[in-house]
Coordinates of C-alpha atoms and ligand atoms in Angstrom, one line a residue:
X1 CA 37.2 36.2 -6.2
X2 CA 35.4 35.6 -2.8
X3 CA 32.1 35.0 -4.9
X4 CA 33.9 32.3 -6.9
X5 CA 35.5 30.6 -3.8
X6 CA 31.9 30.5 -2.2
X7 CA 30.6 29.2 -5.2
X8 CA 33.1 26.2 -5.2
X9 CA 32.6 25.8 -1.6
X10 CA 29.0 25.3 -2.0
X11 CA 29.4 23.0 -5.1
X12 CA 31.7 20.8 -3.3
X13 CA 29.2 20.7 -0.2
X14 CA 26.3 20.0 -2.6
X15 CA 28.2 17.1 -4.3
X16 CA 29.3 15.8 -0.8
X17 CA 25.7 15.7 0.6
X18 CA 24.5 14.2 -2.9
X19 CA 27.0 11.7 -2.4
X20 CA 26.1 11.0 1.1
X21 CA 22.4 10.3 0.1
X22 CA 23.6 8.0 -2.7
X23 CA 25.9 6.1 -0.2
X24 CA 22.7 5.8 2.2
X25 CA 20.7 4.6 -0.6
X26 CA 23.3 1.8 -1.6
X27 CA 23.3 0.8 2.2
X28 CA 19.6 0.7 2.2
X29 CA 19.4 -1.6 -0.8
X30 CA 21.9 -3.8 0.5
X31 CA 20.2 -3.9 3.7
X32 CA 16.7 -4.9 2.3
X33 CA 18.6 -7.3 -0.1
X34 CA 20.2 -9.3 2.7
X35 CA 17.0 -9.3 5.0
X36 CA 14.9 -10.5 2.0
X37 CA 17.4 -13.1 1.5
X38 CA 17.0 -14.3 5.0
X39 CA 13.2 -14.1 4.7
X40 CA 13.2 -16.7 1.9
X41 CA 15.8 -18.8 3.7
X42 CA 13.5 -19.2 6.6
X43 CA 10.0 -19.2 5.0
X44 CA 11.2 -22.0 2.4
X45 CA 11.4 -24.9 4.8
X46 CA 7.9 -24.0 6.3
X47 CA 5.6 -22.9 3.5
X48 CA 3.7 -25.4 1.6
X49 CA 1.1 -25.4 -1.4
X50 CA -1.5 -24.5 1.2
X51 CA 0.3 -21.9 3.4
X52 CA 2.0 -19.7 0.6
X53 CA 2.8 -16.4 1.9
X54 CA 4.5 -15.0 5.0
X55 CA 2.3 -12.2 6.5
X56 CA 3.6 -11.5 10.1
X57 CA 4.8 -12.8 13.4
X58 CA 2.5 -14.4 15.8
X59 CA 3.7 -15.6 19.4
X60 CA 7.3 -15.3 18.2
X61 CA 6.5 -17.6 15.0
X62 CA 6.7 -16.7 11.4
X63 CA 2.7 -16.7 10.2
X64 CA 2.1 -17.9 6.7
X65 CA -1.3 -17.5 4.8
X66 CA -3.3 -19.3 2.4
X67 CA -3.6 -17.5 -1.2
X68 CA -7.3 -16.5 -0.1
X69 CA -5.7 -14.1 2.5
X70 CA -5.9 -10.6 1.6
X71 CA -2.2 -10.2 2.2
X72 CA -1.1 -13.1 0.1
X73 CA 0.1 -11.0 -2.9
X74 CA 2.5 -8.7 -0.8
X75 CA 5.4 -11.2 -0.2
X76 CA 5.7 -12.0 -3.9
X77 CA 5.3 -8.5 -4.9
X78 CA 8.2 -7.6 -2.5
X79 CA 10.4 -10.2 -4.3
X80 CA 9.4 -8.9 -7.7
X81 CA 10.3 -5.5 -6.6
X82 CA 13.7 -6.7 -5.3
X83 CA 14.2 -8.1 -8.7
X84 CA 13.3 -4.8 -10.4
X85 CA 15.7 -3.2 -8.1
X86 CA 18.6 -5.4 -8.5
X87 CA 18.1 -7.2 -11.8
X88 CA 19.4 -10.3 -10.4
X89 CA 17.6 -13.1 -11.9
X90 CA 17.4 -15.3 -8.7
X91 CA 14.8 -12.8 -7.4
X92 CA 12.8 -13.3 -10.4
X93 CA 12.7 -17.2 -9.7
X94 CA 11.8 -16.8 -6.0
X95 CA 9.2 -14.2 -7.0
X96 CA 7.5 -16.7 -9.4
X97 CA 7.9 -19.5 -6.8
X98 CA 5.7 -17.3 -4.3
X99 CA 3.3 -16.2 -7.2
X100 CA 2.1 -19.2 -8.8
X101 CA 0.4 -20.4 -5.9
X102 CA -2.1 -17.6 -6.0
X103 CA -3.4 -18.6 -9.6
X104 CA -6.9 -20.1 -8.1
X105 CA -7.6 -16.6 -6.6
X106 CA -8.6 -15.5 -10.2
X107 CA -12.0 -17.1 -9.6
X108 CA -12.6 -16.1 -5.9
X109 CA -15.4 -13.7 -6.2
X110 CA -15.9 -13.7 -2.2
X111 CA -13.5 -11.1 -1.8
X112 CA -12.6 -7.3 -3.0
X113 CA -9.1 -7.8 -2.2
X114 CA -8.3 -8.9 -5.6
X115 CA -6.1 -6.0 -6.5
X116 CA -3.9 -6.7 -3.4
X117 CA -3.7 -10.4 -4.1
X118 CA -3.4 -10.6 -8.0
X119 CA -2.1 -7.0 -9.1
X120 CA 0.7 -7.2 -6.4
X121 CA 1.9 -10.7 -7.6
X122 CA 0.7 -11.6 -11.2
X123 CA 0.8 -7.9 -12.2
X124 CA 4.3 -7.6 -11.3
X125 CA 4.9 -11.1 -13.0
X126 CA 3.2 -10.0 -16.2
X127 CA 5.1 -6.6 -16.1
X128 CA 8.5 -8.4 -15.6
X129 CA 8.2 -11.3 -17.9
X130 CA 5.4 -10.5 -20.7
X131 CA 4.1 -13.8 -20.1
X132 CA 0.7 -13.9 -21.7
X133 CA -0.5 -16.6 -19.5
X134 CA -0.3 -14.1 -16.3
X135 CA -2.2 -11.5 -18.2
X136 CA -5.0 -14.2 -18.9
X137 CA -5.0 -14.7 -15.2
X138 CA -5.2 -11.1 -14.5
X139 CA -7.9 -10.4 -16.8
X140 CA -9.9 -13.1 -15.2
X141 CA -9.4 -11.8 -11.8
X142 CA -10.6 -8.3 -12.8
X143 CA -13.9 -10.1 -14.4
X144 CA -14.2 -11.8 -11.0
X145 CA -13.8 -8.5 -9.3
X146 CA -16.2 -6.5 -11.0
X147 CA -19.1 -8.9 -10.2
X148 CA -19.0 -7.3 -6.7
X149 CA -20.0 -3.8 -8.4
X150 CA -23.4 -2.9 -7.6
X151 CA -24.8 0.0 -9.9
X152 CA -27.6 1.1 -7.6
X153 CA -24.7 1.8 -4.9
X154 CA -22.0 2.7 -7.5
X155 CA -19.5 0.7 -5.4
X156 CA -17.8 -2.5 -5.4
X157 CA -18.9 -4.5 -2.4
X158 CA -15.9 -5.0 0.2
X159 CA -16.8 -7.6 2.7
X160 CA -19.4 -10.4 3.1
X161 CA -18.8 -11.0 6.7
X162 CA -21.0 -9.1 9.5
X163 CA -24.2 -9.4 7.9
X164 CA -25.9 -8.5 11.2
X165 CA -24.1 -5.3 10.9
X166 CA -24.0 -4.1 7.4
X167 CA -25.9 -4.7 4.4
X168 CA -23.4 -3.7 1.8
X169 CA -20.3 -2.4 3.4
X170 CA -17.6 -0.4 1.4
X171 CA -14.4 0.5 3.0
X172 CA -11.7 3.1 2.1
X173 CA -9.4 0.5 1.3
X174 CA -11.2 -0.7 -1.6
X175 CA -9.7 2.3 -3.5
X176 CA -6.7 0.2 -3.8
X177 CA -8.4 -2.0 -6.3
X178 CA -9.1 0.5 -8.8
X179 CA -5.6 0.7 -10.3
X180 CA -6.1 -2.9 -11.2
X181 CA -9.3 -2.3 -12.9
X182 CA -7.9 0.7 -14.8
X183 CA -5.1 -1.7 -16.1
X184 CA -7.7 -4.2 -17.2
X185 CA -9.6 -1.6 -19.3
X186 CA -6.3 -0.7 -21.2
X187 CA -5.3 -4.1 -21.7
X188 CA -8.7 -5.4 -22.8
X189 CA -10.2 -2.3 -24.4
X190 CA -13.1 -2.9 -22.2
X191 CA -14.3 0.5 -20.9
X192 CA -16.6 -1.0 -18.3
X193 CA -13.6 -1.6 -16.1
X194 CA -12.6 2.1 -16.1
X195 CA -16.3 3.3 -15.8
X196 CA -16.6 1.0 -12.5
X197 CA -13.4 2.2 -11.1
X198 CA -14.3 5.8 -11.8
X199 CA -17.9 5.4 -10.4
X200 CA -16.6 3.7 -7.4
X201 CA -14.0 6.5 -6.7
X202 CA -16.8 9.2 -7.3
X203 CA -19.3 7.5 -4.8
X204 CA -16.4 7.3 -2.4
X205 CA -15.7 11.1 -2.6
X206 CA -19.5 11.6 -1.9
X207 CA -19.9 9.5 1.1
X208 CA -16.7 8.6 3.0
X209 CA -15.3 11.8 3.7
X210 CA -16.0 14.3 6.7
X211 CA -15.7 18.0 6.5
X212 CA -12.2 17.9 7.8
X213 CA -11.4 15.5 5.1
X214 CA -10.4 12.4 7.2
X215 CA -12.3 9.4 6.1
X216 CA -14.7 6.8 7.5
X217 CA -13.4 3.2 7.3
X218 CA -16.9 1.4 6.5
X219 CA -19.8 3.0 4.6
X220 CA -22.8 0.7 4.7
X221 CA -25.2 1.0 1.8
X222 CA -28.8 -0.1 1.2
X223 CA -28.0 -2.3 -1.8
X224 CA -31.5 -1.5 -3.4
X225 CA -31.5 2.3 -3.3
X226 CA -27.9 3.0 -2.8
X227 CA -28.7 5.2 0.3
X228 CA -26.0 5.3 2.9
X229 CA -27.3 3.3 6.1
X230 CA -24.2 3.5 8.5
X231 CA -20.8 5.5 8.8
X232 CA -18.8 3.0 10.9
X233 CA -15.2 1.8 11.8
X234 CA -14.0 -1.8 12.0
X235 CA -10.2 -1.4 12.4
X236 CA -10.2 2.3 13.9
X237 CA -10.5 3.5 17.4
X238 CA -14.0 4.8 16.9
X239 CA -16.7 5.5 14.2
X240 CA -15.9 9.2 14.2
X241 CA -12.0 8.8 14.6
X242 CA -9.5 8.8 11.7
X243 CA -7.8 5.1 11.4
X244 CA -4.5 5.9 10.3
X245 CA -4.1 3.1 7.7
X246 CA -7.5 4.2 6.2
X247 CA -6.3 7.8 5.5
X248 CA -3.3 6.3 3.9
X249 CA -5.3 4.0 1.7
X250 CA -7.3 6.9 0.5
X251 CA -4.6 9.3 -0.3
X252 CA -2.9 6.7 -2.3
X253 CA -6.2 5.5 -4.1
X254 CA -7.1 9.2 -5.1
X255 CA -3.5 10.1 -6.1
X256 CA -3.4 6.9 -8.3
X257 CA -6.7 7.7 -9.9
X258 CA -5.6 11.3 -10.9
X259 CA -2.4 9.8 -12.2
X260 CA -4.2 7.3 -14.2
X261 CA -7.3 9.2 -15.6
X262 CA -6.1 12.9 -15.4
X263 CA -9.5 13.7 -13.6
X264 CA -9.1 17.0 -11.5
X265 CA -11.8 15.9 -9.0
X266 CA -9.4 12.9 -7.8
X267 CA -6.5 15.2 -7.6
X268 CA -8.6 17.7 -5.6
X269 CA -9.6 14.7 -3.3
X270 CA -6.0 13.5 -3.0
X271 CA -4.8 17.0 -2.1
X272 CA -7.6 17.4 0.7
X273 CA -6.4 14.2 2.1
X274 CA -2.8 15.3 2.0
X275 CA -3.9 18.4 3.7
X276 CA -5.5 16.7 6.4
X277 CA -2.2 14.4 7.1
X278 CA 0.3 17.0 6.8
X279 CA -1.8 19.0 9.5
X280 CA -1.0 16.2 12.1
X281 CA 1.8 16.8 14.3
X282 CA 4.9 15.5 13.3
X283 CA 3.8 13.9 9.9
X284 CA 5.5 16.8 7.8
X285 CA 8.8 16.1 9.6
X286 CA 8.5 12.4 8.7
X287 CA 7.0 11.2 11.9
X288 CA 5.2 7.8 11.7
X289 CA 1.3 7.9 12.4
X290 CA 0.0 6.1 15.6
X291 CA -2.5 3.4 14.6
X292 CA -5.4 6.0 14.8
X293 CA -5.0 9.6 14.7
X294 CA -7.7 9.9 17.3
X295 CA -6.4 7.0 19.6
X296 CA -6.8 8.2 23.2
X297 CA -3.5 7.9 24.6
X298 CA -1.1 9.2 22.0
X299 CA 2.0 9.0 22.3
X300 CA 1.3 5.8 24.4
X301 CA -0.1 4.0 21.5
X302 CA 1.3 1.6 19.1
X303 CA 2.7 3.0 15.6
X304 CA 1.5 1.9 12.2
X305 CA 4.5 1.7 10.0
X306 CA 2.5 0.4 7.4
X307 CA 0.3 3.7 7.3
X308 CA 3.7 5.7 7.1
X309 CA 4.9 3.5 4.2
X310 CA 1.6 3.9 2.1
X311 CA 1.5 7.6 2.6
X312 CA 5.2 7.8 1.5
X313 CA 4.5 5.8 -1.5
X314 CA 1.6 8.0 -2.3
X315 CA 3.2 11.2 -1.6
X316 CA 6.0 10.4 -4.0
X317 CA 3.7 10.2 -6.8
X318 CA 1.6 13.4 -5.7
X319 CA 4.9 15.2 -5.6
X320 CA 5.2 14.7 -9.3
X321 CA 1.6 15.6 -10.4
X322 CA 0.4 18.4 -7.9
X323 CA 1.5 22.0 -8.1
X324 CA 2.6 21.6 -4.3
X325 CA 4.7 18.8 -5.5
X326 CA 7.9 20.0 -3.7
X327 CA 6.3 19.9 -0.3
X328 CA 5.0 16.4 -0.8
X329 CA 8.2 15.0 -2.1
X330 CA 10.0 16.4 0.9
X331 CA 7.5 14.7 3.5
X332 CA 7.6 11.4 1.5
X333 CA 11.5 11.6 1.9
X334 CA 11.2 12.5 5.6
X335 CA 8.9 9.5 6.2
X336 CA 11.2 7.3 4.3
X337 CA 14.0 8.3 6.2
X338 CA 12.3 7.6 9.5
X339 CA 11.4 4.1 8.4
X340 CA 14.9 3.7 7.5
X341 CA 16.1 4.6 10.9
X342 CA 17.1 1.9 13.7
X343 CA 13.7 2.5 15.2
X344 CA 11.8 1.1 12.4
X345 CA 14.1 -0.8 10.2
X346 CA 14.7 -4.3 11.6
X347 CA 18.5 -5.7 11.5
X348 CA 19.3 -8.3 9.0
X349 CA 18.8 -11.7 10.2
X350 CA 16.2 -10.7 12.8
X351 CA 12.4 -10.0 12.6
X352 CA 11.7 -13.4 10.8
X353 CA 13.0 -11.6 7.5
X354 CA 10.4 -8.7 7.5
X355 CA 11.9 -5.3 6.9
X356 CA 9.9 -3.0 9.1
X357 CA 8.9 -3.2 12.7
X358 CA 6.0 -1.6 14.5
X359 CA 2.8 -1.9 12.4
X360 CA -0.6 -2.4 13.8
X361 CA -3.3 -4.6 11.9
X362 CA -6.4 -4.6 13.8
X363 CA -6.1 -2.9 17.3
X364 CA -9.8 -3.4 18.4
X365 CA -9.6 -7.0 18.1
X366 CA -6.0 -6.8 19.7
X367 CA -4.6 -8.5 16.5
X368 CA -1.3 -7.9 15.0
X369 CA -0.6 -4.8 17.5
X370 CA 3.0 -3.5 17.0
X371 CA 4.3 -6.3 14.9
X372 CA 6.0 -6.6 11.5
X373 CA 3.4 -6.9 8.6
X374 CA 4.1 -7.9 5.1
X375 CA 2.2 -4.9 3.4
X376 CA 4.3 -2.3 5.4
X377 CA 7.5 -3.9 3.7
X378 CA 5.7 -3.8 0.4
X379 CA 4.9 0.0 0.3
X380 CA 8.3 0.7 2.1
X381 CA 10.1 -1.1 -0.9
X382 CA 7.8 0.9 -3.4
X383 CA 8.8 4.1 -1.7
X384 CA 12.4 3.3 -2.2
X385 CA 11.8 2.6 -6.0
X386 CA 9.7 5.7 -6.3
X387 CA 12.4 7.7 -4.4
X388 CA 15.2 6.4 -6.6
X389 CA 13.1 6.9 -9.8
X390 CA 12.5 10.4 -8.7
X391 CA 16.0 11.2 -8.1
X392 CA 17.0 9.9 -11.5
X393 CA 14.4 12.4 -13.2
X394 CA 14.8 15.3 -10.8
Ligands
LIG1 N1 -7.3 -3.9 4.0 C1 -7.3 -4.4 5.4 C2 -6.3 -3.4 6.0 O1 -5.8 -2.5 5.6 O2 -6.0 -3.8 7.4

């Protein structure tokens, strides 16, 4: 009888805690929906055909960017995700409004950021509408992106700037373009997109990582021989430091590469990065990283909520495909909980419509330090979706 009683008490407690979690989820979705309503309300009157996408706040003002900016795809991506979450057609209309001005980027071969710009916007437009016109734009974008691949190096070139410093710079962030190429391979049947993605990822494993599994930001190659010429940072504290968002891009990129290809070498790399991150103080408990894990004045350094959001989104996936999945899922949930707390989640009607506070874009240039940034919101929303999907299949 006593055992039965204990069983029922535990059952009720379990049901209550599940209900509490569900209520929190509903509250969070309501919160982000109302905040994005506000974001659209305030960006509509100030955006035009040139400045198309909200990016951040500068001197108290909403900053919008041109389609060629690397962040232009995130705001439309956020609206598409809200459409996926709510099913409300109005979000589809808004999402299309912010997606279509990016069309010309399909021809822009001066950037490696094609995945961020086009897959986050048109990729979701195609996924949610099935409109072949968007697929055509995406495939042209993928063709343009691979013009930056150099077979001698085995990588897609990242930047064309700073030619005084670098001959052929490849940044860890570039791992984030590869999902787009894998998608293009499936959609077109052209294996070369996949080959390029795999080669880029394998070259990155070879040259981007230190013995402790942290990664450099920029590897500079000799474009004729493929030899490594420099191992640098651009947005981190020092060449030998671990820039937080860079570690997050790497974790996300290799997790995605394993998820999409099933190649074990990518899972091993993702797990190595995860081990590096989970060893950092507080990360297992969901603490949000400072902008660089080796920044000199921690804890008196700015956070990078975007790094936290990217890590959470990656860990939800790694949680599903790794033998240590339970731990990764737990950490992802902890990070999502921190991001959803008062410290990081902006109140509705404030923060110029951005969801999260406290991201850091480029600290060494004193640019976008401790501010809201649109890509933090993007990976926060992605984490919410992944968490909810996860709960459904658990
Ligand atoms: N891809 C540029 C950045 O993460 O800031």
